[in-house]
JSON list of C-alpha atoms in Angstrom, two decimals:
[
{"chain": "K", "resi": 1, "resn": "UNK", "atom": "CA", "xyz": [105.50, 133.11, 104.84]},
{"chain": "K", "resi": 2, "resn": "UNK", "atom": "CA", "xyz": [104.54, 130.67, 102.22]},
{"chain": "K", "resi": 3, "resn": "UNK", "atom": "CA", "xyz": [101.39, 129.11, 102.35]},
{"chain": "K", "resi": 4, "resn": "UNK", "atom": "CA", "xyz": [100.15, 125.65, 100.39]},
{"chain": "K", "resi": 5, "resn": "UNK", "atom": "CA", "xyz": [97.50, 124.94, 100.42]},
{"chain": "K", "resi": 6, "resn": "UNK", "atom": "CA", "xyz": [95.80, 121.50, 100.24]},
{"chain": "K", "resi": 7, "resn": "UNK", "atom": "CA", "xyz": [92.63, 120.10, 98.41]},
{"chain": "K", "resi": 8, "resn": "UNK", "atom": "CA", "xyz": [90.88, 118.88, 99.54]},
{"chain": "K", "resi": 9, "resn": "UNK", "atom": "CA", "xyz": [90.60, 118.12, 103.17]},
{"chain": "K", "resi": 10, "resn": "UNK", "atom": "CA", "xyz": [88.84, 114.57, 103.46]},
{"chain": "K", "resi": 11, "resn": "UNK", "atom": "CA", "xyz": [88.14, 112.56, 101.14]},
{"chain": "K", "resi": 12, "resn": "UNK", "atom": "CA", "xyz": [85.69, 109.46, 101.56]},
{"chain": "K", "resi": 13, "resn": "UNK", "atom": "CA", "xyz": [85.76, 106.70, 98.42]},
{"chain": "K", "resi": 14, "resn": "UNK", "atom": "CA", "xyz": [85.38, 103.17, 98.02]},
{"chain": "K", "resi": 15, "resn": "UNK", "atom": "CA", "xyz": [87.55, 100.92, 97.07]},
{"chain": "K", "resi": 16, "resn": "UNK", "atom": "CA", "xyz": [88.55, 100.67, 93.17]},
{"chain": "K", "resi": 17, "resn": "UNK", "atom": "CA", "xyz": [88.39, 104.16, 92.32]},
{"chain": "K", "resi": 18, "resn": "UNK", "atom": "CA", "xyz": [90.54, 107.28, 91.51]},
{"chain": "K", "resi": 19, "resn": "UNK", "atom": "CA", "xyz": [91.73, 110.27, 93.06]},
{"chain": "K", "resi": 20, "resn": "UNK", "atom": "CA", "xyz": [93.69, 113.73, 92.80]},
{"chain": "K", "resi": 21, "resn": "UNK", "atom": "CA", "xyz": [94.91, 115.24, 95.61]},
{"chain": "K", "resi": 22, "resn": "UNK", "atom": "CA", "xyz": [95.99, 118.96, 94.64]},
{"chain": "K", "resi": 23, "resn": "UNK", "atom": "CA", "xyz": [98.90, 120.95, 96.31]},
{"chain": "K", "resi": 24, "resn": "UNK", "atom": "CA", "xyz": [99.37, 124.47, 95.21]},
{"chain": "K", "resi": 25, "resn": "UNK", "atom": "CA", "xyz": [100.62, 128.12, 96.38]},
{"chain": "K", "resi": 26, "resn": "UNK", "atom": "CA", "xyz": [101.44, 131.62, 94.99]},
{"chain": "K", "resi": 27, "resn": "UNK", "atom": "CA", "xyz": [105.44, 130.45, 95.91]},
{"chain": "K", "resi": 28, "resn": "UNK", "atom": "CA", "xyz": [108.10, 128.69, 93.85]},
{"chain": "K", "resi": 29, "resn": "UNK", "atom": "CA", "xyz": [109.48, 125.69, 95.73]},
{"chain": "K", "resi": 30, "resn": "UNK", "atom": "CA", "xyz": [112.41, 124.27, 94.84]},
{"chain": "K", "resi": 31, "resn": "UNK", "atom": "CA", "xyz": [111.61, 121.17, 95.62]},
{"chain": "K", "resi": 32, "resn": "UNK", "atom": "CA", "xyz": [107.93, 119.26, 96.97]},
{"chain": "K", "resi": 33, "resn": "UNK", "atom": "CA", "xyz": [107.53, 116.86, 98.91]},
{"chain": "K", "resi": 34, "resn": "UNK", "atom": "CA", "xyz": [105.35, 113.98, 99.42]},
{"chain": "K", "resi": 35, "resn": "UNK", "atom": "CA", "xyz": [104.31, 112.19, 102.65]},
{"chain": "K", "resi": 36, "resn": "UNK", "atom": "CA", "xyz": [101.57, 109.65, 104.05]},
{"chain": "K", "resi": 37, "resn": "UNK", "atom": "CA", "xyz": [101.00, 109.29, 107.67]},
{"chain": "K", "resi": 38, "resn": "UNK", "atom": "CA", "xyz": [98.72, 106.84, 109.45]},
{"chain": "K", "resi": 39, "resn": "UNK", "atom": "CA", "xyz": [97.62, 107.76, 112.65]},
{"chain": "K", "resi": 40, "resn": "UNK", "atom": "CA", "xyz": [100.05, 107.78, 115.94]},
{"chain": "K", "resi": 41, "resn": "UNK", "atom": "CA", "xyz": [102.79, 107.64, 113.63]},
{"chain": "K", "resi": 42, "resn": "UNK", "atom": "CA", "xyz": [105.12, 109.76, 111.90]},
{"chain": "K", "resi": 43, "resn": "UNK", "atom": "CA", "xyz": [104.68, 111.21, 108.48]},
{"chain": "K", "resi": 44, "resn": "UNK", "atom": "CA", "xyz": [106.63, 108.89, 106.33]},
{"chain": "K", "resi": 45, "resn": "UNK", "atom": "CA", "xyz": [108.49, 109.95, 103.16]},
{"chain": "K", "resi": 46, "resn": "UNK", "atom": "CA", "xyz": [106.53, 109.40, 99.48]},
{"chain": "K", "resi": 47, "resn": "UNK", "atom": "CA", "xyz": [108.18, 111.25, 96.88]},
{"chain": "K", "resi": 48, "resn": "UNK", "atom": "CA", "xyz": [110.27, 114.43, 96.33]},
{"chain": "K", "resi": 49, "resn": "UNK", "atom": "CA", "xyz": [109.97, 116.33, 92.77]},
{"chain": "K", "resi": 50, "resn": "UNK", "atom": "CA", "xyz": [112.52, 118.74, 92.35]},
{"chain": "K", "resi": 51, "resn": "UNK", "atom": "CA", "xyz": [112.50, 119.99, 88.55]},
{"chain": "K", "resi": 52, "resn": "UNK", "atom": "CA", "xyz": [109.52, 121.95, 86.94]},
{"chain": "K", "resi": 53, "resn": "UNK", "atom": "CA", "xyz": [106.54, 119.43, 85.30]},
{"chain": "K", "resi": 54, "resn": "UNK", "atom": "CA", "xyz": [108.44, 116.31, 86.19]},
{"chain": "K", "resi": 55, "resn": "UNK", "atom": "CA", "xyz": [106.16, 113.19, 86.80]},
{"chain": "K", "resi": 56, "resn": "UNK", "atom": "CA", "xyz": [107.27, 110.26, 89.10]},
{"chain": "K", "resi": 57, "resn": "UNK", "atom": "CA", "xyz": [105.18, 106.80, 89.51]},
{"chain": "K", "resi": 58, "resn": "UNK", "atom": "CA", "xyz": [105.55, 104.85, 93.12]},
{"chain": "K", "resi": 59, "resn": "UNK", "atom": "CA", "xyz": [103.02, 101.82, 92.13]},
{"chain": "K", "resi": 60, "resn": "UNK", "atom": "CA", "xyz": [99.70, 102.77, 91.44]},
{"chain": "K", "resi": 61, "resn": "UNK", "atom": "CA", "xyz": [100.65, 106.86, 93.12]},
{"chain": "K", "resi": 62, "resn": "UNK", "atom": "CA", "xyz": [101.72, 109.38, 90.18]},
{"chain": "K", "resi": 63, "resn": "UNK", "atom": "CA", "xyz": [102.86, 112.93, 91.40]},
{"chain": "K", "resi": 64, "resn": "UNK", "atom": "CA", "xyz": [103.13, 116.01, 89.29]},
{"chain": "K", "resi": 65, "resn": "UNK", "atom": "CA", "xyz": [105.46, 118.76, 89.90]},
{"chain": "K", "resi": 66, "resn": "UNK", "atom": "CA", "xyz": [103.83, 121.75, 88.21]},
{"chain": "K", "resi": 67, "resn": "UNK", "atom": "CA", "xyz": [106.01, 123.33, 85.33]},
{"chain": "K", "resi": 68, "resn": "UNK", "atom": "CA", "xyz": [106.18, 127.08, 87.38]},
{"chain": "K", "resi": 69, "resn": "UNK", "atom": "CA", "xyz": [107.28, 125.03, 90.66]},
{"chain": "K", "resi": 70, "resn": "UNK", "atom": "CA", "xyz": [104.03, 126.08, 92.91]},
{"chain": "K", "resi": 71, "resn": "UNK", "atom": "CA", "xyz": [102.19, 123.54, 92.50]},
{"chain": "K", "resi": 72, "resn": "UNK", "atom": "CA", "xyz": [101.59, 119.95, 92.64]},
{"chain": "K", "resi": 73, "resn": "UNK", "atom": "CA", "xyz": [99.40, 116.66, 92.02]},
{"chain": "K", "resi": 74, "resn": "UNK", "atom": "CA", "xyz": [99.16, 113.25, 93.76]},
{"chain": "K", "resi": 75, "resn": "UNK", "atom": "CA", "xyz": [96.59, 110.61, 91.50]},
{"chain": "K", "resi": 76, "resn": "UNK", "atom": "CA", "xyz": [96.07, 107.55, 92.68]},
{"chain": "K", "resi": 77, "resn": "UNK", "atom": "CA", "xyz": [94.36, 104.67, 90.57]},
{"chain": "K", "resi": 78, "resn": "UNK", "atom": "CA", "xyz": [92.35, 102.03, 91.86]},
{"chain": "K", "resi": 79, "resn": "UNK", "atom": "CA", "xyz": [92.21, 102.82, 95.46]},
{"chain": "K", "resi": 80, "resn": "UNK", "atom": "CA", "xyz": [92.97, 100.33, 98.19]},
{"chain": "K", "resi": 81, "resn": "UNK", "atom": "CA", "xyz": [92.05, 100.28, 101.96]},
{"chain": "K", "resi": 82, "resn": "UNK", "atom": "CA", "xyz": [95.63, 100.26, 102.78]},
{"chain": "K", "resi": 83, "resn": "UNK", "atom": "CA", "xyz": [95.38, 103.91, 101.18]},
{"chain": "K", "resi": 84, "resn": "UNK", "atom": "CA", "xyz": [93.77, 105.26, 104.04]},
{"chain": "K", "resi": 85, "resn": "UNK", "atom": "CA", "xyz": [95.40, 107.91, 105.93]},
{"chain": "K", "resi": 86, "resn": "UNK", "atom": "CA", "xyz": [96.71, 111.76, 105.44]},
{"chain": "K", "resi": 87, "resn": "UNK", "atom": "CA", "xyz": [98.29, 112.67, 103.01]},
{"chain": "K", "resi": 88, "resn": "UNK", "atom": "CA", "xyz": [101.06, 115.89, 103.47]},
{"chain": "K", "resi": 89, "resn": "UNK", "atom": "CA", "xyz": [102.31, 117.55, 100.69]},
{"chain": "K", "resi": 90, "resn": "UNK", "atom": "CA", "xyz": [105.41, 119.94, 101.97]},
{"chain": "K", "resi": 91, "resn": "UNK", "atom": "CA", "xyz": [107.66, 121.83, 99.79]},
{"chain": "K", "resi": 92, "resn": "UNK", "atom": "CA", "xyz": [111.50, 123.57, 100.36]},
{"chain": "K", "resi": 93, "resn": "UNK", "atom": "CA", "xyz": [111.67, 127.20, 99.91]},
{"chain": "K", "resi": 94, "resn": "UNK", "atom": "CA", "xyz": [115.67, 127.17, 99.33]},
{"chain": "K", "resi": 95, "resn": "UNK", "atom": "CA", "xyz": [117.92, 130.36, 99.71]},
{"chain": "K", "resi": 96, "resn": "UNK", "atom": "CA", "xyz": [120.37, 129.83, 102.44]},
{"chain": "K", "resi": 97, "resn": "UNK", "atom": "CA", "xyz": [117.28, 129.82, 105.17]},
{"chain": "K", "resi": 98, "resn": "UNK", "atom": "CA", "xyz": [116.40, 125.99, 105.30]},
{"chain": "K", "resi": 99, "resn": "UNK", "atom": "CA", "xyz": [112.49, 126.43, 105.18]},
{"chain": "K", "resi": 100, "resn": "UNK", "atom": "CA", "xyz": [110.13, 123.64, 104.58]},
{"chain": "K", "resi": 101, "resn": "UNK", "atom": "CA", "xyz": [106.49, 124.53, 104.49]},
{"chain": "K", "resi": 102, "resn": "UNK", "atom": "CA", "xyz": [103.79, 121.79, 105.05]},
{"chain": "K", "resi": 103, "resn": "UNK", "atom": "CA", "xyz": [100.23, 121.85, 103.42]},
{"chain": "K", "resi": 104, "resn": "UNK", "atom": "CA", "xyz": [97.14, 121.01, 105.86]},
{"chain": "K", "resi": 105, "resn": "UNK", "atom": "CA", "xyz": [97.36, 117.78, 105.36]},
{"chain": "K", "resi": 106, "resn": "UNK", "atom": "CA", "xyz": [93.95, 115.75, 103.10]},
{"chain": "K", "resi": 107, "resn": "UNK", "atom": "CA", "xyz": [92.85, 112.54, 105.16]},
{"chain": "K", "resi": 108, "resn": "UNK", "atom": "CA", "xyz": [91.66, 109.98, 102.99]},
{"chain": "K", "resi": 109, "resn": "UNK", "atom": "CA", "xyz": [89.31, 107.30, 103.51]},
{"chain": "K", "resi": 110, "resn": "UNK", "atom": "CA", "xyz": [89.09, 103.64, 101.07]},
{"chain": "K", "resi": 111, "resn": "UNK", "atom": "CA", "xyz": [86.50, 102.05, 102.38]},
{"chain": "K", "resi": 112, "resn": "UNK", "atom": "CA", "xyz": [86.00, 98.15, 101.43]},
{"chain": "Z", "resi": 1, "resn": "UNK", "atom": "CA", "xyz": [117.60, 100.12, 112.62]},
{"chain": "Z", "resi": 2, "resn": "UNK", "atom": "CA", "xyz": [117.75, 103.50, 111.09]},
{"chain": "Z", "resi": 3, "resn": "UNK", "atom": "CA", "xyz": [115.08, 105.34, 113.16]},
{"chain": "Z", "resi": 4, "resn": "UNK", "atom": "CA", "xyz": [114.38, 108.65, 114.90]},
{"chain": "Z", "resi": 5, "resn": "UNK", "atom": "CA", "xyz": [113.89, 107.98, 118.49]},
{"chain": "Z", "resi": 6, "resn": "UNK", "atom": "CA", "xyz": [111.30, 110.50, 120.21]},
{"chain": "Z", "resi": 7, "resn": "UNK", "atom": "CA", "xyz": [110.76, 110.48, 124.71]},
{"chain": "Z", "resi": 8, "resn": "UNK", "atom": "CA", "xyz": [108.24, 110.47, 125.95]},
{"chain": "Z", "resi": 9, "resn": "UNK", "atom": "CA", "xyz": [105.67, 109.36, 123.74]},
{"chain": "Z", "resi": 10, "resn": "UNK", "atom": "CA", "xyz": [102.95, 110.81, 125.86]},
{"chain": "Z", "resi": 11, "resn": "UNK", "atom": "CA", "xyz": [103.48, 113.64, 128.60]},
{"chain": "Z", "resi": 12, "resn": "UNK", "atom": "CA", "xyz": [101.01, 115.12, 130.93]},
{"chain": "Z", "resi": 13, "resn": "UNK", "atom": "CA", "xyz": [102.01, 118.34, 132.90]},
{"chain": "Z", "resi": 14, "resn": "UNK", "atom": "CA", "xyz": [101.05, 121.78, 134.60]},
{"chain": "Z", "resi": 15, "resn": "UNK", "atom": "CA", "xyz": [101.35, 125.19, 133.55]},
{"chain": "Z", "resi": 16, "resn": "UNK", "atom": "CA", "xyz": [104.89, 126.29, 134.00]},
{"chain": "Z", "resi": 17, "resn": "UNK", "atom": "CA", "xyz": [106.74, 123.06, 135.05]},
{"chain": "Z", "resi": 18, "resn": "UNK", "atom": "CA", "xyz": [109.67, 122.73, 132.40]},
{"chain": "Z", "resi": 19, "resn": "UNK", "atom": "CA", "xyz": [110.26, 119.99, 130.37]},
{"chain": "Z", "resi": 20, "resn": "UNK", "atom": "CA", "xyz": [112.50, 118.65, 128.04]},
{"chain": "Z", "resi": 21, "resn": "UNK", "atom": "CA", "xyz": [111.59, 115.89, 124.79]},
{"chain": "Z", "resi": 22, "resn": "UNK", "atom": "CA", "xyz": [114.36, 114.54, 123.95]},
{"chain": "Z", "resi": 23, "resn": "UNK", "atom": "CA", "xyz": [115.19, 113.17, 120.12]},
{"chain": "Z", "resi": 24, "resn": "UNK", "atom": "CA", "xyz": [117.92, 111.17, 119.01]},
{"chain": "Z", "resi": 25, "resn": "UNK", "atom": "CA", "xyz": [118.97, 109.95, 115.32]},
{"chain": "Z", "resi": 26, "resn": "UNK", "atom": "CA", "xyz": [121.49, 106.88, 114.46]},
{"chain": "Z", "resi": 27, "resn": "UNK", "atom": "CA", "xyz": [121.61, 107.58, 110.88]},
{"chain": "Z", "resi": 28, "resn": "UNK", "atom": "CA", "xyz": [124.51, 110.59, 111.50]},
{"chain": "Z", "resi": 29, "resn": "UNK", "atom": "CA", "xyz": [122.20, 112.93, 109.77]},
{"chain": "Z", "resi": 30, "resn": "UNK", "atom": "CA", "xyz": [123.88, 116.48, 109.54]},
{"chain": "Z", "resi": 31, "resn": "UNK", "atom": "CA", "xyz": [119.89, 117.74, 109.72]},
{"chain": "Z", "resi": 32, "resn": "UNK", "atom": "CA", "xyz": [117.24, 118.18, 112.68]},
{"chain": "Z", "resi": 33, "resn": "UNK", "atom": "CA", "xyz": [113.87, 119.71, 112.82]},
{"chain": "Z", "resi": 34, "resn": "UNK", "atom": "CA", "xyz": [111.30, 119.92, 115.35]},
{"chain": "Z", "resi": 35, "resn": "UNK", "atom": "CA", "xyz": [107.54, 119.94, 114.00]},
{"chain": "Z", "resi": 36, "resn": "UNK", "atom": "CA", "xyz": [104.18, 120.81, 116.12]},
{"chain": "Z", "resi": 37, "resn": "UNK", "atom": "CA", "xyz": [101.17, 119.53, 114.24]},
{"chain": "Z", "resi": 38, "resn": "UNK", "atom": "CA", "xyz": [97.82, 120.88, 115.51]},
{"chain": "Z", "resi": 39, "resn": "UNK", "atom": "CA", "xyz": [93.93, 120.38, 114.30]},
{"chain": "Z", "resi": 40, "resn": "UNK", "atom": "CA", "xyz": [93.45, 122.59, 111.30]},
{"chain": "Z", "resi": 41, "resn": "UNK", "atom": "CA", "xyz": [96.90, 123.93, 111.28]},
{"chain": "Z", "resi": 42, "resn": "UNK", "atom": "CA", "xyz": [98.96, 121.14, 109.95]},
{"chain": "Z", "resi": 43, "resn": "UNK", "atom": "CA", "xyz": [102.77, 120.74, 111.01]},
{"chain": "Z", "resi": 44, "resn": "UNK", "atom": "CA", "xyz": [104.73, 123.61, 112.02]},
{"chain": "Z", "resi": 45, "resn": "UNK", "atom": "CA", "xyz": [108.15, 123.82, 112.07]},
{"chain": "Z", "resi": 46, "resn": "UNK", "atom": "CA", "xyz": [109.61, 125.07, 115.56]},
{"chain": "Z", "resi": 47, "resn": "UNK", "atom": "CA", "xyz": [114.00, 124.82, 115.05]},
{"chain": "Z", "resi": 48, "resn": "UNK", "atom": "CA", "xyz": [116.19, 123.24, 113.01]},
{"chain": "Z", "resi": 49, "resn": "UNK", "atom": "CA", "xyz": [119.41, 122.42, 112.85]},
{"chain": "Z", "resi": 50, "resn": "UNK", "atom": "CA", "xyz": [122.00, 122.45, 110.43]},
{"chain": "Z", "resi": 51, "resn": "UNK", "atom": "CA", "xyz": [124.47, 121.13, 112.16]},
{"chain": "Z", "resi": 52, "resn": "UNK", "atom": "CA", "xyz": [126.01, 120.89, 115.76]},
{"chain": "Z", "resi": 53, "resn": "UNK", "atom": "CA", "xyz": [125.77, 124.07, 117.21]},
{"chain": "Z", "resi": 54, "resn": "UNK", "atom": "CA", "xyz": [124.05, 125.17, 114.56]},
{"chain": "Z", "resi": 55, "resn": "UNK", "atom": "CA", "xyz": [120.42, 126.34, 115.26]},
{"chain": "Z", "resi": 56, "resn": "UNK", "atom": "CA", "xyz": [117.92, 128.37, 113.68]},
{"chain": "Z", "resi": 57, "resn": "UNK", "atom": "CA", "xyz": [113.75, 129.21, 114.18]},
{"chain": "Z", "resi": 58, "resn": "UNK", "atom": "CA", "xyz": [111.20, 128.16, 112.25]},
{"chain": "Z", "resi": 59, "resn": "UNK", "atom": "CA", "xyz": [107.80, 129.52, 111.69]},
{"chain": "Z", "resi": 60, "resn": "UNK", "atom": "CA", "xyz": [106.66, 128.74, 115.51]},
{"chain": "Z", "resi": 61, "resn": "UNK", "atom": "CA", "xyz": [109.94, 128.83, 117.98]},
{"chain": "Z", "resi": 62, "resn": "UNK", "atom": "CA", "xyz": [108.00, 131.29, 120.69]},
{"chain": "Z", "resi": 63, "resn": "UNK", "atom": "CA", "xyz": [108.09, 129.42, 123.73]},
{"chain": "Z", "resi": 64, "resn": "UNK", "atom": "CA", "xyz": [110.75, 126.86, 122.90]},
{"chain": "Z", "resi": 65, "resn": "UNK", "atom": "CA", "xyz": [114.00, 126.10, 123.20]},
{"chain": "Z", "resi": 66, "resn": "UNK", "atom": "CA", "xyz": [116.48, 124.05, 121.66]},
{"chain": "Z", "resi": 67, "resn": "UNK", "atom": "CA", "xyz": [120.16, 122.66, 121.73]},
{"chain": "Z", "resi": 68, "resn": "UNK", "atom": "CA", "xyz": [122.96, 120.90, 119.23]},
{"chain": "Z", "resi": 69, "resn": "UNK", "atom": "CA", "xyz": [125.71, 119.72, 121.34]},
{"chain": "Z", "resi": 70, "resn": "UNK", "atom": "CA", "xyz": [125.90, 116.68, 119.36]},
{"chain": "Z", "resi": 71, "resn": "UNK", "atom": "CA", "xyz": [125.00, 115.26, 116.31]},
{"chain": "Z", "resi": 72, "resn": "UNK", "atom": "CA", "xyz": [122.85, 112.76, 117.40]},
{"chain": "Z", "resi": 73, "resn": "UNK", "atom": "CA", "xyz": [120.49, 114.23, 120.15]},
{"chain": "Z", "resi": 74, "resn": "UNK", "atom": "CA", "xyz": [118.61, 118.02, 119.79]},
{"chain": "Z", "resi": 75, "resn": "UNK", "atom": "CA", "xyz": [116.09, 118.12, 122.42]},
{"chain": "Z", "resi": 76, "resn": "UNK", "atom": "CA", "xyz": [112.91, 120.66, 122.58]},
{"chain": "Z", "resi": 77, "resn": "UNK", "atom": "CA", "xyz": [112.64, 122.62, 126.21]},
{"chain": "Z", "resi": 78, "resn": "UNK", "atom": "CA", "xyz": [109.60, 124.17, 126.61]},
{"chain": "Z", "resi": 79, "resn": "UNK", "atom": "CA", "xyz": [110.69, 126.39, 129.84]},
{"chain": "Z", "resi": 80, "resn": "UNK", "atom": "CA", "xyz": [107.70, 127.13, 130.81]},
{"chain": "Z", "resi": 81, "resn": "UNK", "atom": "CA", "xyz": [104.55, 125.13, 129.18]},
{"chain": "Z", "resi": 82, "resn": "UNK", "atom": "CA", "xyz": [101.15, 126.93, 128.87]},
{"chain": "Z", "resi": 83, "resn": "UNK", "atom": "CA", "xyz": [98.04, 125.39, 127.62]},
{"chain": "Z", "resi": 84, "resn": "UNK", "atom": "CA", "xyz": [98.25, 126.47, 123.75]},
{"chain": "Z", "resi": 85, "resn": "UNK", "atom": "CA", "xyz": [101.65, 124.62, 123.93]},
{"chain": "Z", "resi": 86, "resn": "UNK", "atom": "CA", "xyz": [99.14, 121.24, 123.99]},
{"chain": "Z", "resi": 87, "resn": "UNK", "atom": "CA", "xyz": [100.34, 119.96, 120.56]},
{"chain": "Z", "resi": 88, "resn": "UNK", "atom": "CA", "xyz": [101.05, 116.73, 119.07]},
{"chain": "Z", "resi": 89, "resn": "UNK", "atom": "CA", "xyz": [105.55, 116.90, 118.33]},
{"chain": "Z", "resi": 90, "resn": "UNK", "atom": "CA", "xyz": [106.86, 115.38, 115.98]},
{"chain": "Z", "resi": 91, "resn": "UNK", "atom": "CA", "xyz": [111.17, 115.55, 114.97]},
{"chain": "Z", "resi": 92, "resn": "UNK", "atom": "CA", "xyz": [112.52, 114.68, 111.64]},
{"chain": "Z", "resi": 93, "resn": "UNK", "atom": "CA", "xyz": [116.67, 114.61, 110.25]},
{"chain": "Z", "resi": 94, "resn": "UNK", "atom": "CA", "xyz": [117.45, 114.18, 106.97]},
{"chain": "Z", "resi": 95, "resn": "UNK", "atom": "CA", "xyz": [121.68, 113.81, 106.16]},
{"chain": "Z", "resi": 96, "resn": "UNK", "atom": "CA", "xyz": [121.69, 117.17, 104.35]},
{"chain": "Z", "resi": 97, "resn": "UNK", "atom": "CA", "xyz": [119.92, 120.37, 105.25]},
{"chain": "Z", "resi": 98, "resn": "UNK", "atom": "CA", "xyz": [118.63, 120.51, 101.85]},
{"chain": "Z", "resi": 99, "resn": "UNK", "atom": "CA", "xyz": [116.11, 118.43, 100.49]},
{"chain": "Z", "resi": 100, "resn": "UNK", "atom": "CA", "xyz": [116.36, 118.15, 96.72]},
{"chain": "Z", "resi": 101, "resn": "UNK", "atom": "CA", "xyz": [116.42, 114.62, 96.51]},
{"chain": "Z", "resi": 102, "resn": "UNK", "atom": "CA", "xyz": [117.19, 114.25, 100.54]},
{"chain": "Z", "resi": 103, "resn": "UNK", "atom": "CA", "xyz": [114.93, 111.70, 102.62]},
{"chain": "Z", "resi": 104, "resn": "UNK", "atom": "CA", "xyz": [113.61, 113.57, 105.41]},
{"chain": "Z", "resi": 105, "resn": "UNK", "atom": "CA", "xyz": [112.50, 110.90, 108.32]},
{"chain": "Z", "resi": 106, "resn": "UNK", "atom": "CA", "xyz": [110.13, 111.34, 111.77]},
{"chain": "Z", "resi": 107, "resn": "UNK", "atom": "CA", "xyz": [110.10, 110.15, 114.52]},
{"chain": "Z", "resi": 108, "resn": "UNK", "atom": "CA", "xyz": [106.99, 108.67, 115.96]},
{"chain": "Z", "resi": 109, "resn": "UNK", "atom": "CA", "xyz": [106.01, 112.39, 117.90]},
{"chain": "Z", "resi": 110, "resn": "UNK", "atom": "CA", "xyz": [104.97, 112.93, 121.29]},
{"chain": "Z", "resi": 111, "resn": "UNK", "atom": "CA", "xyz": [101.53, 113.88, 122.77]},
{"chain": "Z", "resi": 112, "resn": "UNK", "atom": "CA", "xyz": [101.97, 116.44, 125.07]},
{"chain": "Z", "resi": 113, "resn": "UNK", "atom": "CA", "xyz": [99.24, 118.04, 127.48]},
{"chain": "Z", "resi": 114, "resn": "UNK", "atom": "CA", "xyz": [99.73, 120.91, 129.22]},
{"chain": "Z", "resi": 115, "resn": "UNK", "atom": "CA", "xyz": [96.73, 121.49, 131.96]}
]
């Protein structure tokens, strides 16, 4: 089973600060997705990265896929209380048997 | 509105009493999947289906069954629930099985408590 390690597990910061969440594995993934989940709801897709070294930006969020497609990072600039939530990374294993492996998540709290 | 619906949203049951959690999507998606989410363990895939009548095991299939007789529905069946199946369950769907470039849509979740 492929594993995705997310760090940190918990993060509490003040509004306006920057932060980075990491998603690491010893396995290669054909694509990697980042989700945000709010209490009482299902995860919502933020972005999919598919090419090694790829960088995608979504307003104040920057996503990067490692060159070897084994790791990814999510950077948030000038965090706002509305960014509070559980951030999940998920890797697609590729091949003929479809599998999606999730990290355990990073619980982010942005205090006003 | 494009969505994935699950029913019930909350369920309390007793050990051994068969139950079914329904999942339906209105987006004509080929791929559907069930996950359970537990504290400290994250989201784990139970079963998935690449199309009608095509299902396969995920990482934690023991104690669960699924069926895919119609494209829109993918029920999760617990034939004899046990307390270790107490969890938060999510159904998800995407247009195709391969995620590259695809969006996976999640339902709102079903919180199950087995006594």
